[in-house]
Amino acid sequence: MKKWYAVIGDPIAQSMSPVMHDAWFRENGIDATYIPIHVKAEQLGEAVASLKRLGCSGWNVTVPHKCAIIPYLDQVDEAARRMNAVNTVKVLEDGTLFGTNTDGNGFVRSLQEFGASPEKNGELLVIGAGGAAAGISFALESAGFGQITITNRTIGKAKEMSDAFPGSSALSLDEAQLALDKFDLIVQTTSVGMNFAKSGMPLDPTGISEGAIVADIIYNPLETEFLRRASEVGGKTINGVGMFVHQGALAFELWTGAYPDTKKMIQLISNDLGGK
Ligand code: ATR
């Protein structure tokens, strides 16, 4: 019987996940489909029960349900617990709802695809201290990347996050601005610059060390103001498309056992977004 997968969120119409997963199902000869479902916050419990009852094999979870879905699941793994957020659910053979989070590892895969490694990139700065920053920091730490310095507008949140990562430290944005040349890998995880709605930069990349890798998890626009400036001052920049595609690929692998072609998909999505 044809299997089906979904993504739930509010809003959902903009999601590129259905096109991505449907292409991968076709490429891998898997008889399945993937549909976007608009679920409002107050409908979440009912939606989870319906997905299960109607035989959905697994689904992705996006804004605003990543944290709220946790109580409706039977099991969540450490990645999801550390992030307090689930982006992927798999319905196991016996009906158990298993939740994980592939965002952090998706980011690490995209870094590795770009040539970054713990040997070459040991001095890390993470900008932001929200859920995305926590997931990425956890995945970076698990992948062996070095000590993490966290900087955030609200310094208390940076300190709180650094308490959860042994060996990490926290800086205010002003302090990080002055110390930028210390870092060879800088990761921008805040929402500043997303969808052009919040223009500006959390801090100015002027002052980064020559050849530092500067990543932004935002993919719309493809190049945020932060990345453009980082590139102008000699940084090697990575936008958020790789992370988006790899988080999807890791979900696809969990569901089907196959790791899909990410290079082609990154190209496709970049072309699509670049043309907008
Ligand atoms: P997510 O799950 O996407 O990480 P979040 O948990 O709401 O979302 O975190 C948003 C992050 O963006 C926070 O680090 C936030 O900083 P504060 O902790 O000070 O709120 C950061 N952020 C949002 N708007 C910002 C702005 N205009 N300037 C600097 N940082 C900003």
PDB file of C-alpha atoms and ligand atoms in Angstrom:
ATOM      1  CA  MET A   1       0.000   0.000   0.000  1.00  0.00           C
ATOM      2  CA  LYS A   2       1.199   3.510  -0.748  1.00  0.00           C
ATOM      3  CA  LYS A   3       2.717   5.131   2.345  1.00  0.00           C
ATOM      4  CA  TRP A   4       2.175   8.749   3.205  1.00  0.00           C
ATOM      5  CA  TYR A   5       4.112  11.347   5.138  1.00  0.00           C
ATOM      6  CA  ALA A   6       3.314  14.942   6.065  1.00  0.00           C
ATOM      7  CA  VAL A   7       4.519  18.230   7.457  1.00  0.00           C
ATOM      8  CA  ILE A   8       2.387  20.086   9.997  1.00  0.00           C
ATOM      9  CA  GLY A   9       2.695  23.789  10.785  1.00  0.00           C
ATOM     10  CA  ASP A  10       1.048  27.191  10.751  1.00  0.00           C
ATOM     11  CA  PRO A  11       1.613  28.709   8.221  1.00  0.00           C
ATOM     12  CA  ILE A  12       2.493  25.799   5.939  1.00  0.00           C
ATOM     13  CA  ALA A  13       1.831  26.893   2.349  1.00  0.00           C
ATOM     14  CA  GLN A  14       5.412  28.183   1.945  1.00  0.00           C
ATOM     15  CA  SER A  15       7.019  24.870   2.942  1.00  0.00           C
ATOM     16  CA  MET A  16       9.388  23.387   0.389  1.00  0.00           C
ATOM     17  CA  SER A  17       9.428  20.023   2.163  1.00  0.00           C
ATOM     18  CA  PRO A  18       6.642  18.403   0.070  1.00  0.00           C
ATOM     19  CA  VAL A  19       8.412  19.075  -3.240  1.00  0.00           C
ATOM     20  CA  MET A  20      11.710  17.891  -1.765  1.00  0.00           C
ATOM     21  CA  HIS A  21      10.438  14.631  -0.265  1.00  0.00           C
ATOM     22  CA  ASP A  22       8.224  13.776  -3.245  1.00  0.00           C
ATOM     23  CA  ALA A  23      11.246  14.178  -5.540  1.00  0.00           C
ATOM     24  CA  TRP A  24      13.284  11.885  -3.282  1.00  0.00           C
ATOM     25  CA  PHE A  25      10.513   9.254  -3.153  1.00  0.00           C
ATOM     26  CA  ARG A  26      10.468   9.237  -6.970  1.00  0.00           C
ATOM     27  CA  GLU A  27      14.270   9.108  -7.263  1.00  0.00           C
ATOM     28  CA  ASN A  28      14.493   6.233  -4.804  1.00  0.00           C
ATOM     29  CA  GLY A  29      11.610   4.246  -6.322  1.00  0.00           C
ATOM     30  CA  ILE A  30       9.584   4.468  -3.100  1.00  0.00           C
ATOM     31  CA  ASP A  31       5.805   4.312  -3.423  1.00  0.00           C
ATOM     32  CA  ALA A  32       4.951   7.150  -1.032  1.00  0.00           C
ATOM     33  CA  THR A  33       3.777  10.733  -0.941  1.00  0.00           C
ATOM     34  CA  TYR A  34       4.250  13.742   1.362  1.00  0.00           C
ATOM     35  CA  ILE A  35       1.626  16.355   2.052  1.00  0.00           C
ATOM     36  CA  PRO A  36       1.524  19.733   3.819  1.00  0.00           C
ATOM     37  CA  ILE A  37      -1.167  20.021   6.519  1.00  0.00           C
ATOM     38  CA  HIS A  38      -2.198  23.311   8.032  1.00  0.00           C
ATOM     39  CA  VAL A  39      -2.562  22.736  11.781  1.00  0.00           C
ATOM     40  CA  LYS A  40      -3.349  25.589  14.161  1.00  0.00           C
ATOM     41  CA  ALA A  41      -1.951  25.530  17.705  1.00  0.00           C
ATOM     42  CA  GLU A  42      -5.285  24.636  19.282  1.00  0.00           C
ATOM     43  CA  GLN A  43      -5.754  21.679  16.878  1.00  0.00           C
ATOM     44  CA  LEU A  44      -2.422  19.989  17.551  1.00  0.00           C
ATOM     45  CA  GLY A  45      -3.633  17.134  19.784  1.00  0.00           C
ATOM     46  CA  GLU A  46      -6.489  16.315  17.443  1.00  0.00           C
ATOM     47  CA  ALA A  47      -4.131  16.480  14.442  1.00  0.00           C
ATOM     48  CA  VAL A  48      -1.637  14.029  15.999  1.00  0.00           C
ATOM     49  CA  ALA A  49      -4.435  11.561  16.811  1.00  0.00           C
ATOM     50  CA  SER A  50      -5.822  11.872  13.270  1.00  0.00           C
ATOM     51  CA  LEU A  51      -2.436  11.397  11.614  1.00  0.00           C
ATOM     52  CA  LYS A  52      -1.974   8.194  13.573  1.00  0.00           C
ATOM     53  CA  ARG A  53      -5.501   6.947  12.969  1.00  0.00           C
ATOM     54  CA  LEU A  54      -5.283   7.617   9.240  1.00  0.00           C
ATOM     55  CA  GLY A  55      -2.078   5.622   8.875  1.00  0.00           C
ATOM     56  CA  CYS A  56       0.508   8.348   8.385  1.00  0.00           C
ATOM     57  CA  SER A  57       3.977   6.737   8.542  1.00  0.00           C
ATOM     58  CA  GLY A  58       5.783   9.830   9.782  1.00  0.00           C
ATOM     59  CA  TRP A  59       5.738  13.591   9.665  1.00  0.00           C
ATOM     60  CA  ASN A  60       7.810  16.713  10.036  1.00  0.00           C
ATOM     61  CA  VAL A  61       6.883  19.375  12.532  1.00  0.00           C
ATOM     62  CA  THR A  62       7.467  23.046  11.947  1.00  0.00           C
ATOM     63  CA  VAL A  63       6.637  26.390  13.559  1.00  0.00           C
ATOM     64  CA  PRO A  64       4.832  26.727  15.982  1.00  0.00           C
ATOM     65  CA  HIS A  65       4.530  23.068  17.054  1.00  0.00           C
ATOM     66  CA  LYS A  66       8.121  21.852  17.547  1.00  0.00           C
ATOM     67  CA  CYS A  67       7.986  22.089  21.347  1.00  0.00           C
ATOM     68  CA  ALA A  68       4.221  21.724  21.867  1.00  0.00           C
ATOM     69  CA  ILE A  69       4.127  18.312  20.166  1.00  0.00           C
ATOM     70  CA  ILE A  70       6.403  16.632  22.724  1.00  0.00           C
ATOM     71  CA  PRO A  71       3.655  15.677  25.245  1.00  0.00           C
ATOM     72  CA  TYR A  72       1.710  13.940  22.445  1.00  0.00           C
ATOM     73  CA  LEU A  73       4.600  11.605  21.586  1.00  0.00           C
ATOM     74  CA  ASP A  74       5.495   8.282  23.223  1.00  0.00           C
ATOM     75  CA  GLN A  75       9.286   8.614  22.948  1.00  0.00           C
ATOM     76  CA  VAL A  76      11.764  11.384  22.172  1.00  0.00           C
ATOM     77  CA  ASP A  77      15.509  10.936  21.765  1.00  0.00           C
ATOM     78  CA  GLU A  78      18.335  12.956  23.321  1.00  0.00           C
ATOM     79  CA  ALA A  79      18.670  15.408  20.415  1.00  0.00           C
ATOM     80  CA  ALA A  80      15.006  16.365  20.767  1.00  0.00           C
ATOM     81  CA  ARG A  81      15.234  16.530  24.544  1.00  0.00           C
ATOM     82  CA  ARG A  82      18.300  18.772  24.503  1.00  0.00           C
ATOM     83  CA  MET A  83      16.610  21.098  22.013  1.00  0.00           C
ATOM     84  CA  ASN A  84      13.214  20.769  23.674  1.00  0.00           C
ATOM     85  CA  ALA A  85      11.943  20.549  20.122  1.00  0.00           C
ATOM     86  CA  VAL A  86      10.922  17.806  17.687  1.00  0.00           C
ATOM     87  CA  ASN A  87      11.055  18.277  13.929  1.00  0.00           C
ATOM     88  CA  THR A  88      10.567  14.653  12.844  1.00  0.00           C
ATOM     89  CA  VAL A  89       8.140  11.959  13.996  1.00  0.00           C
ATOM     90  CA  LYS A  90       8.254   8.319  12.958  1.00  0.00           C
ATOM     91  CA  VAL A  91       5.363   5.962  13.596  1.00  0.00           C
ATOM     92  CA  LEU A  92       6.969   2.676  14.634  1.00  0.00           C
ATOM     93  CA  GLU A  93       5.587  -0.766  13.671  1.00  0.00           C
ATOM     94  CA  ASP A  94       3.648  -1.081  16.946  1.00  0.00           C
ATOM     95  CA  GLY A  95       2.161   2.415  16.621  1.00  0.00           C
ATOM     96  CA  THR A  96       4.638   4.108  18.996  1.00  0.00           C
ATOM     97  CA  LEU A  97       5.173   7.768  18.106  1.00  0.00           C
ATOM     98  CA  PHE A  98       8.922   8.436  18.132  1.00  0.00           C
ATOM     99  CA  GLY A  99      10.190  12.026  17.944  1.00  0.00           C
ATOM    100  CA  THR A 100      13.655  13.299  17.100  1.00  0.00           C
ATOM    101  CA  ASN A 101      15.266  16.476  15.859  1.00  0.00           C
ATOM    102  CA  THR A 102      17.383  16.448  12.706  1.00  0.00           C
ATOM    103  CA  ASP A 103      18.010  20.219  12.556  1.00  0.00           C
ATOM    104  CA  GLY A 104      21.325  20.189  14.441  1.00  0.00           C
ATOM    105  CA  ASN A 105      22.766  17.189  12.605  1.00  0.00           C
ATOM    106  CA  GLY A 106      21.464  18.611   9.334  1.00  0.00           C
ATOM    107  CA  PHE A 107      23.498  21.717  10.020  1.00  0.00           C
ATOM    108  CA  VAL A 108      26.624  19.674  10.826  1.00  0.00           C
ATOM    109  CA  ARG A 109      26.233  17.639   7.604  1.00  0.00           C
ATOM    110  CA  SER A 110      26.019  20.837   5.583  1.00  0.00           C
ATOM    111  CA  LEU A 111      29.180  22.157   7.288  1.00  0.00           C
ATOM    112  CA  GLN A 112      31.001  18.914   6.556  1.00  0.00           C
ATOM    113  CA  GLU A 113      29.855  19.014   2.933  1.00  0.00           C
ATOM    114  CA  PHE A 114      31.460  22.461   2.792  1.00  0.00           C
ATOM    115  CA  GLY A 115      34.755  21.043   4.080  1.00  0.00           C
ATOM    116  CA  ALA A 116      34.620  22.176   7.714  1.00  0.00           C
ATOM    117  CA  SER A 117      36.033  19.764  10.297  1.00  0.00           C
ATOM    118  CA  PRO A 118      36.850  19.751  14.022  1.00  0.00           C
ATOM    119  CA  GLU A 119      40.573  19.640  13.116  1.00  0.00           C
ATOM    120  CA  LYS A 120      40.402  22.769  10.969  1.00  0.00           C
ATOM    121  CA  ASN A 121      37.673  24.657  12.783  1.00  0.00           C
ATOM    122  CA  GLY A 122      38.177  24.554  16.522  1.00  0.00           C
ATOM    123  CA  GLU A 123      37.187  28.080  17.577  1.00  0.00           C
ATOM    124  CA  LEU A 124      33.455  28.360  17.346  1.00  0.00           C
ATOM    125  CA  LEU A 125      31.115  31.284  17.880  1.00  0.00           C
ATOM    126  CA  VAL A 126      27.365  30.663  17.973  1.00  0.00           C
ATOM    127  CA  ILE A 127      25.213  33.779  17.679  1.00  0.00           C
ATOM    128  CA  GLY A 128      21.843  33.319  19.383  1.00  0.00           C
ATOM    129  CA  ALA A 129      20.680  31.244  22.333  1.00  0.00           C
ATOM    130  CA  GLY A 130      17.262  29.970  21.246  1.00  0.00           C
ATOM    131  CA  GLY A 131      16.145  26.464  20.276  1.00  0.00           C
ATOM    132  CA  ALA A 132      18.036  26.491  16.978  1.00  0.00           C
ATOM    133  CA  ALA A 133      21.281  27.513  18.698  1.00  0.00           C
ATOM    134  CA  ALA A 134      20.891  24.771  21.324  1.00  0.00           C
ATOM    135  CA  GLY A 135      20.309  22.062  18.713  1.00  0.00           C
ATOM    136  CA  ILE A 136      23.197  23.160  16.559  1.00  0.00           C
ATOM    137  CA  SER A 137      25.546  23.446  19.538  1.00  0.00           C
ATOM    138  CA  PHE A 138      24.591  19.968  20.716  1.00  0.00           C
ATOM    139  CA  ALA A 139      25.170  18.507  17.247  1.00  0.00           C
ATOM    140  CA  LEU A 140      28.481  20.367  16.841  1.00  0.00           C
ATOM    141  CA  GLU A 141      29.641  19.111  20.220  1.00  0.00           C
ATOM    142  CA  SER A 142      28.590  15.524  19.389  1.00  0.00           C
ATOM    143  CA  ALA A 143      30.477  15.754  16.073  1.00  0.00           C
ATOM    144  CA  GLY A 144      33.656  16.705  17.951  1.00  0.00           C
ATOM    145  CA  PHE A 145      33.805  20.395  17.101  1.00  0.00           C
ATOM    146  CA  GLY A 146      35.712  22.381  19.725  1.00  0.00           C
ATOM    147  CA  GLN A 147      34.690  24.603  22.545  1.00  0.00           C
ATOM    148  CA  ILE A 148      31.708  26.772  21.871  1.00  0.00           C
ATOM    149  CA  THR A 149      31.379  30.458  22.649  1.00  0.00           C
ATOM    150  CA  ILE A 150      27.773  31.628  22.736  1.00  0.00           C
ATOM    151  CA  THR A 151      26.767  35.226  22.224  1.00  0.00           C
ATOM    152  CA  ASN A 152      23.255  36.571  22.478  1.00  0.00           C
ATOM    153  CA  ARG A 153      21.330  39.843  22.742  1.00  0.00           C
ATOM    154  CA  THR A 154      20.036  38.656  26.117  1.00  0.00           C
ATOM    155  CA  ILE A 155      23.260  37.654  27.827  1.00  0.00           C
ATOM    156  CA  GLY A 156      21.421  35.734  30.591  1.00  0.00           C
ATOM    157  CA  LYS A 157      20.153  33.260  27.980  1.00  0.00           C
ATOM    158  CA  ALA A 158      23.658  32.818  26.554  1.00  0.00           C
ATOM    159  CA  LYS A 159      24.942  32.063  30.063  1.00  0.00           C
ATOM    160  CA  GLU A 160      22.122  29.618  30.702  1.00  0.00           C
ATOM    161  CA  MET A 161      22.899  27.814  27.458  1.00  0.00           C
ATOM    162  CA  SER A 162      26.620  27.738  28.143  1.00  0.00           C
ATOM    163  CA  ASP A 163      25.900  26.040  31.497  1.00  0.00           C
ATOM    164  CA  ALA A 164      24.482  23.126  29.512  1.00  0.00           C
ATOM    165  CA  PHE A 165      27.675  22.735  27.463  1.00  0.00           C
ATOM    166  CA  PRO A 166      30.766  21.923  29.525  1.00  0.00           C
ATOM    167  CA  GLY A 167      33.740  23.984  28.383  1.00  0.00           C
ATOM    168  CA  SER A 168      31.632  26.599  26.616  1.00  0.00           C
ATOM    169  CA  SER A 169      31.468  30.279  27.508  1.00  0.00           C
ATOM    170  CA  ALA A 170      29.119  33.212  27.021  1.00  0.00           C
ATOM    171  CA  LEU A 171      29.774  36.717  25.695  1.00  0.00           C
ATOM    172  CA  SER A 172      27.594  39.763  25.209  1.00  0.00           C
ATOM    173  CA  LEU A 173      27.154  40.853  21.583  1.00  0.00           C
ATOM    174  CA  ASP A 174      29.515  43.798  22.239  1.00  0.00           C
ATOM    175  CA  GLU A 175      32.185  41.513  23.679  1.00  0.00           C
ATOM    176  CA  ALA A 176      31.810  39.087  20.766  1.00  0.00           C
ATOM    177  CA  GLN A 177      32.082  41.973  18.302  1.00  0.00           C
ATOM    178  CA  LEU A 178      35.476  42.910  19.776  1.00  0.00           C
ATOM    179  CA  ALA A 179      36.740  39.314  19.840  1.00  0.00           C
ATOM    180  CA  LEU A 180      35.562  38.268  16.346  1.00  0.00           C
ATOM    181  CA  ASP A 181      39.042  37.558  14.956  1.00  0.00           C
ATOM    182  CA  LYS A 182      39.483  34.714  17.465  1.00  0.00           C
ATOM    183  CA  PHE A 183      36.938  32.507  15.724  1.00  0.00           C
ATOM    184  CA  ASP A 184      37.334  30.356  12.612  1.00  0.00           C
ATOM    185  CA  LEU A 185      33.723  29.197  12.517  1.00  0.00           C
ATOM    186  CA  ILE A 186      30.832  31.583  13.176  1.00  0.00           C
ATOM    187  CA  VAL A 187      27.233  30.376  13.145  1.00  0.00           C
ATOM    188  CA  GLN A 188      24.333  32.834  12.955  1.00  0.00           C
ATOM    189  CA  THR A 189      21.175  31.236  14.402  1.00  0.00           C
ATOM    190  CA  THR A 190      18.946  34.222  15.211  1.00  0.00           C
ATOM    191  CA  SER A 191      15.952  35.226  13.131  1.00  0.00           C
ATOM    192  CA  VAL A 192      17.522  38.576  12.228  1.00  0.00           C
ATOM    193  CA  GLY A 193      17.442  38.943   8.431  1.00  0.00           C
ATOM    194  CA  MET A 194      14.795  36.293   7.777  1.00  0.00           C
ATOM    195  CA  ASN A 195      12.315  36.832   4.922  1.00  0.00           C
ATOM    196  CA  PHE A 196      13.549  40.420   4.725  1.00  0.00           C
ATOM    197  CA  ALA A 197      11.059  41.114   7.522  1.00  0.00           C
ATOM    198  CA  LYS A 198      13.750  41.727  10.102  1.00  0.00           C
ATOM    199  CA  SER A 199      16.568  43.449   8.275  1.00  0.00           C
ATOM    200  CA  GLY A 200      19.887  44.165   9.919  1.00  0.00           C
ATOM    201  CA  MET A 201      22.481  41.966  11.543  1.00  0.00           C
ATOM    202  CA  PRO A 202      22.848  40.637  15.096  1.00  0.00           C
ATOM    203  CA  LEU A 203      26.463  41.834  14.935  1.00  0.00           C
ATOM    204  CA  ASP A 204      28.756  43.231  12.234  1.00  0.00           C
ATOM    205  CA  PRO A 205      31.129  40.611  10.734  1.00  0.00           C
ATOM    206  CA  THR A 206      33.760  43.270  10.030  1.00  0.00           C
ATOM    207  CA  GLY A 207      36.773  42.082  12.008  1.00  0.00           C
ATOM    208  CA  ILE A 208      36.438  38.339  11.376  1.00  0.00           C
ATOM    209  CA  SER A 209      39.668  36.499  10.653  1.00  0.00           C
ATOM    210  CA  GLU A 210      40.616  36.005   7.006  1.00  0.00           C
ATOM    211  CA  GLY A 211      39.049  32.806   5.641  1.00  0.00           C
ATOM    212  CA  ALA A 212      36.782  32.185   8.641  1.00  0.00           C
ATOM    213  CA  ILE A 213      33.721  30.085   7.824  1.00  0.00           C
ATOM    214  CA  VAL A 214      30.560  32.070   8.437  1.00  0.00           C
ATOM    215  CA  ALA A 215      27.255  30.189   8.351  1.00  0.00           C
ATOM    216  CA  ASP A 216      23.725  31.541   8.564  1.00  0.00           C
ATOM    217  CA  ILE A 217      20.857  29.099   9.120  1.00  0.00           C
ATOM    218  CA  ILE A 218      18.458  31.385   7.236  1.00  0.00           C
ATOM    219  CA  TYR A 219      17.797  30.363   3.614  1.00  0.00           C
ATOM    220  CA  ASN A 220      15.210  32.922   2.636  1.00  0.00           C
ATOM    221  CA  PRO A 221      16.773  35.221   1.524  1.00  0.00           C
ATOM    222  CA  LEU A 222      19.627  33.069   0.241  1.00  0.00           C
ATOM    223  CA  GLU A 223      22.091  35.721   1.333  1.00  0.00           C
ATOM    224  CA  THR A 224      21.267  37.657   4.492  1.00  0.00           C
ATOM    225  CA  GLU A 225      22.803  41.053   5.126  1.00  0.00           C
ATOM    226  CA  PHE A 226      25.040  39.304   7.667  1.00  0.00           C
ATOM    227  CA  LEU A 227      26.355  36.810   5.089  1.00  0.00           C
ATOM    228  CA  ARG A 228      26.818  39.458   2.414  1.00  0.00           C
ATOM    229  CA  ARG A 229      28.925  41.552   4.766  1.00  0.00           C
ATOM    230  CA  ALA A 230      30.872  38.490   5.955  1.00  0.00           C
ATOM    231  CA  SER A 231      31.670  37.623   2.354  1.00  0.00           C
ATOM    232  CA  GLU A 232      32.794  41.216   1.623  1.00  0.00           C
ATOM    233  CA  VAL A 233      35.292  41.049   4.476  1.00  0.00           C
ATOM    234  CA  GLY A 234      36.832  37.720   3.394  1.00  0.00           C
ATOM    235  CA  GLY A 235      34.645  35.108   5.097  1.00  0.00           C
ATOM    236  CA  LYS A 236      33.730  31.808   3.423  1.00  0.00           C
ATOM    237  CA  THR A 237      29.975  31.871   3.678  1.00  0.00           C
ATOM    238  CA  ILE A 238      27.344  29.125   3.890  1.00  0.00           C
ATOM    239  CA  ASN A 239      23.630  29.853   3.704  1.00  0.00           C
ATOM    240  CA  GLY A 240      20.844  27.803   5.288  1.00  0.00           C
ATOM    241  CA  VAL A 241      19.817  25.756   2.239  1.00  0.00           C
ATOM    242  CA  GLY A 242      22.263  22.949   3.081  1.00  0.00           C
ATOM    243  CA  MET A 243      20.913  22.667   6.614  1.00  0.00           C
ATOM    244  CA  PHE A 244      17.324  22.625   5.355  1.00  0.00           C
ATOM    245  CA  VAL A 245      18.057  19.905   2.800  1.00  0.00           C
ATOM    246  CA  HIS A 246      20.114  17.757   5.176  1.00  0.00           C
ATOM    247  CA  GLN A 247      17.571  17.957   8.016  1.00  0.00           C
ATOM    248  CA  GLY A 248      15.046  16.676   5.470  1.00  0.00           C
ATOM    249  CA  ALA A 249      17.464  13.997   4.247  1.00  0.00           C
ATOM    250  CA  LEU A 250      17.996  12.733   7.799  1.00  0.00           C
ATOM    251  CA  ALA A 251      14.214  12.515   8.299  1.00  0.00           C
ATOM    252  CA  PHE A 252      13.915  10.707   4.942  1.00  0.00           C
ATOM    253  CA  GLU A 253      16.625   8.270   6.027  1.00  0.00           C
ATOM    254  CA  LEU A 254      14.871   7.616   9.347  1.00  0.00           C
ATOM    255  CA  TRP A 255      11.623   6.850   7.514  1.00  0.00           C
ATOM    256  CA  THR A 256      12.939   4.868   4.538  1.00  0.00           C
ATOM    257  CA  GLY A 257      16.489   3.749   5.329  1.00  0.00           C
ATOM    258  CA  ALA A 258      17.853   5.576   2.257  1.00  0.00           C
ATOM    259  CA  TYR A 259      19.958   8.772   2.294  1.00  0.00           C
ATOM    260  CA  PRO A 260      18.814  10.819  -0.707  1.00  0.00           C
ATOM    261  CA  ASP A 261      20.782  12.968  -3.167  1.00  0.00           C
ATOM    262  CA  THR A 262      21.324  16.212  -1.258  1.00  0.00           C
ATOM    263  CA  LYS A 263      23.688  17.956  -3.710  1.00  0.00           C
ATOM    264  CA  LYS A 264      21.135  18.010  -6.509  1.00  0.00           C
ATOM    265  CA  MET A 265      18.399  19.161  -4.111  1.00  0.00           C
ATOM    266  CA  ILE A 266      20.527  22.013  -2.716  1.00  0.00           C
ATOM    267  CA  GLN A 267      21.081  23.174  -6.291  1.00  0.00           C
ATOM    268  CA  LEU A 268      17.394  22.922  -7.134  1.00  0.00           C
ATOM    269  CA  ILE A 269      16.201  24.825  -4.065  1.00  0.00           C
ATOM    270  CA  SER A 270      18.904  27.479  -4.424  1.00  0.00           C
ATOM    271  CA  ASN A 271      17.870  28.040  -8.049  1.00  0.00           C
ATOM    272  CA  ASP A 272      14.250  28.225  -7.025  1.00  0.00           C
ATOM    273  CA  LEU A 273      14.854  30.726  -4.213  1.00  0.00           C
ATOM    274  CA  GLY A 274      17.381  32.687  -6.257  1.00  0.00           C
ATOM    275  CA  GLY A 275      14.801  33.199  -8.977  1.00  0.00           C
ATOM    276  CA  LYS A 276      12.300  34.757  -6.582  1.00  0.00           C
TER     277      LYS A 276
HETATM  278  P1  ATR B   1      14.676  29.606  17.430  1.00  0.00           P
HETATM  279  O1  ATR B   1      13.963  28.375  17.905  1.00  0.00           O
HETATM  280  O2  ATR B   1      14.534  29.861  15.950  1.00  0.00           O
HETATM  281  O3  ATR B   1      16.114  29.642  17.874  1.00  0.00           O
HETATM  282  P2  ATR B   1      13.951  31.423  19.554  1.00  0.00           P
HETATM  283  O4  ATR B   1      14.114  30.299  20.526  1.00  0.00           O
HETATM  284  O5  ATR B   1      12.787  32.337  19.676  1.00  0.00           O
HETATM  285  O6  ATR B   1      13.896  30.855  18.076  1.00  0.00           O
HETATM  286  O7  ATR B   1      15.308  32.297  19.567  1.00  0.00           O
HETATM  287  C1  ATR B   1      15.483  33.417  18.764  1.00  0.00           C
HETATM  288  C2  ATR B   1      16.921  33.927  18.889  1.00  0.00           C
HETATM  289  O8  ATR B   1      17.061  35.081  18.035  1.00  0.00           O
HETATM  290  C3  ATR B   1      17.286  34.404  20.296  1.00  0.00           C
HETATM  291  O9  ATR B   1      18.669  34.155  20.508  1.00  0.00           O
HETATM  292  C4  ATR B   1      17.012  35.906  20.209  1.00  0.00           C
HETATM  293  O10 ATR B   1      17.710  36.715  21.140  1.00  0.00           O
HETATM  294  P3  ATR B   1      17.077  36.997  22.612  1.00  0.00           P
HETATM  295  O11 ATR B   1      17.335  35.770  23.409  1.00  0.00           O
HETATM  296  O12 ATR B   1      17.821  38.185  23.104  1.00  0.00           O
HETATM  297  O13 ATR B   1      15.620  37.258  22.392  1.00  0.00           O
HETATM  298  C5  ATR B   1      17.505  36.185  18.811  1.00  0.00           C
HETATM  299  N1  ATR B   1      16.978  37.440  18.265  1.00  0.00           N
HETATM  300  C6  ATR B   1      15.722  37.665  17.805  1.00  0.00           C
HETATM  301  N2  ATR B   1      15.602  38.943  17.358  1.00  0.00           N
HETATM  302  C7  ATR B   1      16.822  39.533  17.544  1.00  0.00           C
HETATM  303  C8  ATR B   1      17.364  40.843  17.274  1.00  0.00           C
HETATM  304  N3  ATR B   1      16.612  41.779  16.705  1.00  0.00           N
HETATM  305  N4  ATR B   1      18.670  41.077  17.558  1.00  0.00           N
HETATM  306  C9  ATR B   1      19.447  40.119  18.116  1.00  0.00           C
HETATM  307  N5  ATR B   1      19.004  38.865  18.409  1.00  0.00           N
HETATM  308  C10 ATR B   1      17.708  38.571  18.121  1.00  0.00           C
END
